[in-house]
Short mmCIF file of C-alpha atoms in Angstrom, two decimals:
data_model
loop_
_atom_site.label_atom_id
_atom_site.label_comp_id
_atom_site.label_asym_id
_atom_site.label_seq_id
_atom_site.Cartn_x
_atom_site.Cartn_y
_atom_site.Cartn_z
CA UNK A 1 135.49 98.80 85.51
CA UNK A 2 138.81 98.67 86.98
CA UNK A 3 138.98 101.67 89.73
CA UNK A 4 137.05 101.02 92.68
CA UNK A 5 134.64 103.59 92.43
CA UNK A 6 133.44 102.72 89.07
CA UNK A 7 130.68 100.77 90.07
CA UNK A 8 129.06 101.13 93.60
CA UNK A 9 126.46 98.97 95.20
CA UNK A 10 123.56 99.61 97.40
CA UNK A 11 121.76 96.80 98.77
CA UNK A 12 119.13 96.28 101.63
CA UNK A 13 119.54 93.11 103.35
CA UNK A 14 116.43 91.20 104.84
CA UNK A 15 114.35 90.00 102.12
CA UNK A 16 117.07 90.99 99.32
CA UNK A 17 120.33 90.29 100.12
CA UNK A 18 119.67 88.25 102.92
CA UNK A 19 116.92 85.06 102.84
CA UNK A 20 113.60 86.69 104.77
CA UNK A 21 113.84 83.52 107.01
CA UNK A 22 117.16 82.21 107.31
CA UNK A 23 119.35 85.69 107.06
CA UNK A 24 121.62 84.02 104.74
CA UNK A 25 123.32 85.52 101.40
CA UNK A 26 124.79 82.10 100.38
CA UNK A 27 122.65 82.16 97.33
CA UNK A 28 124.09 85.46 95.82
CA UNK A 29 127.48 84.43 96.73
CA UNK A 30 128.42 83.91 92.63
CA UNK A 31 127.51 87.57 92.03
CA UNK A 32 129.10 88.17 95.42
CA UNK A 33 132.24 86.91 93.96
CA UNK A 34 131.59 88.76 90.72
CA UNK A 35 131.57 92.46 92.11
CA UNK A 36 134.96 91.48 94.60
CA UNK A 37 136.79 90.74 91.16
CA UNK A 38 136.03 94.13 89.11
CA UNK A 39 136.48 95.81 92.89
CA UNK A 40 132.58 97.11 92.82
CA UNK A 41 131.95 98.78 95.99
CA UNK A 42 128.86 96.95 97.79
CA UNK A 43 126.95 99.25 100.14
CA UNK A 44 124.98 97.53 103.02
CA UNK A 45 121.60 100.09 103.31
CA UNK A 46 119.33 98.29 106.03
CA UNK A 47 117.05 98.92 108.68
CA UNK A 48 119.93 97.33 110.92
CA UNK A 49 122.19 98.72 113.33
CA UNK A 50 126.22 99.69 112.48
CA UNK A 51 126.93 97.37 115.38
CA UNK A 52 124.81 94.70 113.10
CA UNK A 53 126.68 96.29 109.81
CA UNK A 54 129.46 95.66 111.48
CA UNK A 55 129.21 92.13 111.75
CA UNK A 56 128.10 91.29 108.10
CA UNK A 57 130.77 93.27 106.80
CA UNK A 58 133.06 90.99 108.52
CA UNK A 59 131.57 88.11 107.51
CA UNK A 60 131.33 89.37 103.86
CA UNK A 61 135.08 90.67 103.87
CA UNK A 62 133.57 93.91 102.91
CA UNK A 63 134.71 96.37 105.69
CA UNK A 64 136.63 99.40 103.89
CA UNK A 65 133.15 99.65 102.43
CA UNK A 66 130.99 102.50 103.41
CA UNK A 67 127.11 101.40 104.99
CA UNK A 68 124.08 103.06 105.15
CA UNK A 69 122.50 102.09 108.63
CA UNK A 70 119.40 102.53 110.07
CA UNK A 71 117.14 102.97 107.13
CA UNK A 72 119.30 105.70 106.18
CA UNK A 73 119.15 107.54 109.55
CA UNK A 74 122.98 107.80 109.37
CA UNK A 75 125.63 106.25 107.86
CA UNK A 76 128.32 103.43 109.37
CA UNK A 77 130.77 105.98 110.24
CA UNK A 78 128.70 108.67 111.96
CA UNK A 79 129.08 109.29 115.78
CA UNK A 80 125.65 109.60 117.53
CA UNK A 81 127.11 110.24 120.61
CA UNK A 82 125.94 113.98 121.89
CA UNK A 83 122.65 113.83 119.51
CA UNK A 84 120.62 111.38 121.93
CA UNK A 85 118.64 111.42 118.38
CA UNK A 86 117.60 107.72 119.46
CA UNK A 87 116.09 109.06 122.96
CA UNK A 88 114.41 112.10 121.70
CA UNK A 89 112.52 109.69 119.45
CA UNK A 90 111.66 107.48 122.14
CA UNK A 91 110.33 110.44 124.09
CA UNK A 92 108.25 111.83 121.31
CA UNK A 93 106.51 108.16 121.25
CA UNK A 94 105.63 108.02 124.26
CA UNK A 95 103.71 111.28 123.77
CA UNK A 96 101.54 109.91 122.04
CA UNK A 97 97.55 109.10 123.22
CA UNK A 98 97.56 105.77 124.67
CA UNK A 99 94.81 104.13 122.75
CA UNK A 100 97.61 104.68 119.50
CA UNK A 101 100.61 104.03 121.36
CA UNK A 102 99.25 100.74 122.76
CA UNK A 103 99.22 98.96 119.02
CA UNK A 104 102.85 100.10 118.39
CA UNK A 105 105.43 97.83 120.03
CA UNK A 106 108.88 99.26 119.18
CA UNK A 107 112.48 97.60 120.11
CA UNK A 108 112.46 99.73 122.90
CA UNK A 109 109.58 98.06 124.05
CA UNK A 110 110.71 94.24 124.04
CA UNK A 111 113.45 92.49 126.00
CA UNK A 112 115.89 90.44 123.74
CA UNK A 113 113.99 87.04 124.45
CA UNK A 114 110.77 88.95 122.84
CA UNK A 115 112.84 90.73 120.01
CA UNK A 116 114.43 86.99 119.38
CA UNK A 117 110.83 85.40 118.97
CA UNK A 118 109.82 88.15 116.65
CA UNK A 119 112.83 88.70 114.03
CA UNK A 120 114.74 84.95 114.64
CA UNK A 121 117.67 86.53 115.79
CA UNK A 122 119.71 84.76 118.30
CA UNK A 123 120.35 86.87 121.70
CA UNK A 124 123.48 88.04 120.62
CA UNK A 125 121.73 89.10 117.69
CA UNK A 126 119.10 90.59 119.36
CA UNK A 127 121.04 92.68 121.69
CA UNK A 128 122.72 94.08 118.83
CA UNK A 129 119.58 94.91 117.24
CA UNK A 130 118.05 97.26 120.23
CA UNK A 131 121.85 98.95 119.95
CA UNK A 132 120.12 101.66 118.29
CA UNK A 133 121.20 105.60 117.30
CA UNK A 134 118.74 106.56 115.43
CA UNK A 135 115.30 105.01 114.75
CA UNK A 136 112.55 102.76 116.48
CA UNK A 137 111.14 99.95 114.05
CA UNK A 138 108.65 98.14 115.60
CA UNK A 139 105.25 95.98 115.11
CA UNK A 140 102.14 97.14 114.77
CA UNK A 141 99.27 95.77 116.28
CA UNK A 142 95.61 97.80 115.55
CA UNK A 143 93.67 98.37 112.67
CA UNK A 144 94.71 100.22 109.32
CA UNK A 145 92.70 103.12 110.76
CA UNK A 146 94.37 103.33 113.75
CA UNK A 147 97.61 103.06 112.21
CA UNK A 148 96.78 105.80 109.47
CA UNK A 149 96.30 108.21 113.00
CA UNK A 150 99.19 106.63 114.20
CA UNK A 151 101.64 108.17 111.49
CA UNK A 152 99.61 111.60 111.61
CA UNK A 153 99.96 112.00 114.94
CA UNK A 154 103.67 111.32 114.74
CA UNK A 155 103.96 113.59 111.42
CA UNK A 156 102.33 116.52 113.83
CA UNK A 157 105.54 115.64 116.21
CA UNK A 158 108.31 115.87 113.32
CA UNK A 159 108.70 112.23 112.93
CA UNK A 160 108.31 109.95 110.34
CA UNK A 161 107.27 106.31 109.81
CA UNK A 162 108.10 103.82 107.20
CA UNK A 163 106.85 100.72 105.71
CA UNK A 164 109.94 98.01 105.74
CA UNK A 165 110.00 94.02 104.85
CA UNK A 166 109.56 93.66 108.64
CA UNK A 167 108.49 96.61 110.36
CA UNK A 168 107.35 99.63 110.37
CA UNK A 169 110.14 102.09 111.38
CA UNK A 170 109.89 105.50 113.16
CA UNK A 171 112.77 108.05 112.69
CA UNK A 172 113.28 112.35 111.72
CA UNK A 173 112.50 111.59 108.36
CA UNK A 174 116.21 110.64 105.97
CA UNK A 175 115.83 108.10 103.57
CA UNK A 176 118.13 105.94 102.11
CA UNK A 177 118.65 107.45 99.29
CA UNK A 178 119.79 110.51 101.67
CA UNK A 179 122.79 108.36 102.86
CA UNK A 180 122.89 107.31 99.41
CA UNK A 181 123.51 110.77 97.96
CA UNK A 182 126.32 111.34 100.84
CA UNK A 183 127.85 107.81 99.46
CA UNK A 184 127.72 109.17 95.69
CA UNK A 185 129.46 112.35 96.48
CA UNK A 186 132.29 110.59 98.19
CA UNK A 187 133.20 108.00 95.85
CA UNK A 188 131.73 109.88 92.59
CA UNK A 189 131.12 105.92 91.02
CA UNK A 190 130.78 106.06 86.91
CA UNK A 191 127.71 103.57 87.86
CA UNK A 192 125.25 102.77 90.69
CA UNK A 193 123.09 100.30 91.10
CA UNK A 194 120.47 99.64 93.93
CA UNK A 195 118.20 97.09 95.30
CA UNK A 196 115.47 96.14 97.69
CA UNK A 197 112.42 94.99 98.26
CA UNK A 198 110.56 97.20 100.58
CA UNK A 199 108.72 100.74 100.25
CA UNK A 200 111.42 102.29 102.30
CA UNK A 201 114.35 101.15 99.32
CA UNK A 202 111.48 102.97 96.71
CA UNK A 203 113.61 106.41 97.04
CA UNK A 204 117.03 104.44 96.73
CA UNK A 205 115.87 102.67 93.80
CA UNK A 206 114.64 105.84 91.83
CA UNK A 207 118.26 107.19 92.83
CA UNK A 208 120.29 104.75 91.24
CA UNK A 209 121.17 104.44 87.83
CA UNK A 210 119.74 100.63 87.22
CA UNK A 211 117.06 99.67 90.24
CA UNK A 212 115.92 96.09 91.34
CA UNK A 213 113.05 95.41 92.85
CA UNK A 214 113.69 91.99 94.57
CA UNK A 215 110.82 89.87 94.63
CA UNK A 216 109.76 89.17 98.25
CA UNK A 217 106.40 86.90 99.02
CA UNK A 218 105.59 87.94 102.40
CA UNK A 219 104.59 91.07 101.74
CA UNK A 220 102.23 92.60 98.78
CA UNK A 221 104.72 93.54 95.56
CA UNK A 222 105.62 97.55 95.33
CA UNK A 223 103.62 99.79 93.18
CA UNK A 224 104.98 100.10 89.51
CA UNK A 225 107.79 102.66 89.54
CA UNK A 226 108.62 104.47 86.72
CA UNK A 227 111.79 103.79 85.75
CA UNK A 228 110.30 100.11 85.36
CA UNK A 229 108.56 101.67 81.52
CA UNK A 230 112.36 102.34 80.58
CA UNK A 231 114.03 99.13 82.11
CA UNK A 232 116.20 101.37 84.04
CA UNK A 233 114.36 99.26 86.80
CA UNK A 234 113.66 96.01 86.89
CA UNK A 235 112.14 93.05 88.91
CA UNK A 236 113.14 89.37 89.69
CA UNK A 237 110.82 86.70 89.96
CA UNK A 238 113.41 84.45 92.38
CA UNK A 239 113.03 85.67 96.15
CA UNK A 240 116.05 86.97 98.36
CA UNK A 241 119.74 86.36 97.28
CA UNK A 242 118.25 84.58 94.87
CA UNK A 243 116.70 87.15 93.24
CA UNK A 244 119.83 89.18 94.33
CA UNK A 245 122.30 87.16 92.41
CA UNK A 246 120.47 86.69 88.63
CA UNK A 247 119.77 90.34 88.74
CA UNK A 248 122.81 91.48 89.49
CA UNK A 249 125.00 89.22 87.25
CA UNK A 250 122.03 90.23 84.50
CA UNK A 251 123.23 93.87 85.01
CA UNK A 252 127.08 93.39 85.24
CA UNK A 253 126.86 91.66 81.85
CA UNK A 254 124.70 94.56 80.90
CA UNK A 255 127.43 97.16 82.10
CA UNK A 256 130.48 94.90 80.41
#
């Protein structure tokens, strides 16, 4: 795999890529190293902000690489200026009856001391992740009953919510693997590979070529998929980067 397109990436970060707790990748830094020397293309696909992108690019010397941000919402180099997609979303929420809105505490909702208390984000951090363009994660509070009207009554509005390793995220309803498939047809790879641990990477996963389900123990494990009958996806048993690095130095071997 010489060209730089042969082989292209997509990763989530919290709970894969990055440690659930600590936000670090230093444990996946071997296959890190592995897919800068065959010039792989690694695709950040998070949850997080492109202000947030941004700044792990740069710190992963990664940043003529596309990125998939905001749970697929739109993609590193989009321009959400004129949309107001982030506001319309916002006022659609607050539509909502109040005895369902009050168990749903969004970004929007909490000031960047709150926001730093809830993810472990420093302020700096935490002021880059209410920066948002195009989606509203946030925690939910009631019961599974409530939350089950919750998600209708936001479905009946045009907007959709999504289970991720942290939150559960409100946006118009693109995926990941819908920034994926824009990815794809730009750098037409020979190979792709994705992972993640949440059900919002499930549609990336079943996109890619080889999937990786990345073992995370703070939430329950994802539902068998089917590509996991063929081996075309696969599961770690290590948590995090961990995980991240033997399964992806697994499937480079695999791929010569």
């Amino acid at each position: 795999m010489k060209a730089s397109s042969s082989l292209v990436v997509f990763s989530d970060l919290d709970g894969t890529l990055l440690d659930h707790h600590s936000y670090s990748w230093n444990a996946a830094q071997p296959a890190l190293d592995m897919l800068r020397q065959i010039n792989a293309v690694l695709v950040l696909c998070s949850s997080k902000t492109a202000v947030e992108i941004r700044e792990i690019q740069d710190a992963l010397n990664i940043t003529d690489a596309p990125a998939i941000v905001e749970n697929g919402s739109g993609l590193l180099t989009d321009d959400p200026a004129g949309a107001d997609q982030y506001q319309q979303l916002i006022a659609i929420l607050n539509t909502l009856p109040v005895d369902l809105r009050q168990h749903f505490e969004g970004f929007s909702d909490m000031d960047a001391a709150r926001l730093s208390d809830v993810t472990g984000l420093d302020h700096d951090g935490a002021i880059a992740a209410k920066s948002r363009a195009f989606s509203e994660p946030g925690l939910w509070g009631g019961t599974d009953h409530q939350r089950q009207k919750f998600i209708a009554a936001l479905s009946d509005r045009g907007v959709s919510a999504r289970e991720g390793g942290r939150f559960l995220t409100l946006s118009f309803g693109a995926t990941k693997a819908d920034g994926m498939a824009k990815v794809i047809s730009a750098l037409q790879p020979r190979h792709t590979i994705a992972l993640g641990d949440a059900p919002n990477d499930i549609e990336m996963l079943n996109a890619a070529d080889y999937g990786v389900i990345v073992a995370n123990p703070a939430r329950p494990a994802l539902p068998l998929q089917p590509g996991e009958e063929t081996g075309r996806i696969i599961r770690t048993k290590l948590p995090g980067p961990e995980g991240w690095n033997q399964a992806m130095i697994q499937l480079l071997a695999q791929l010569n």
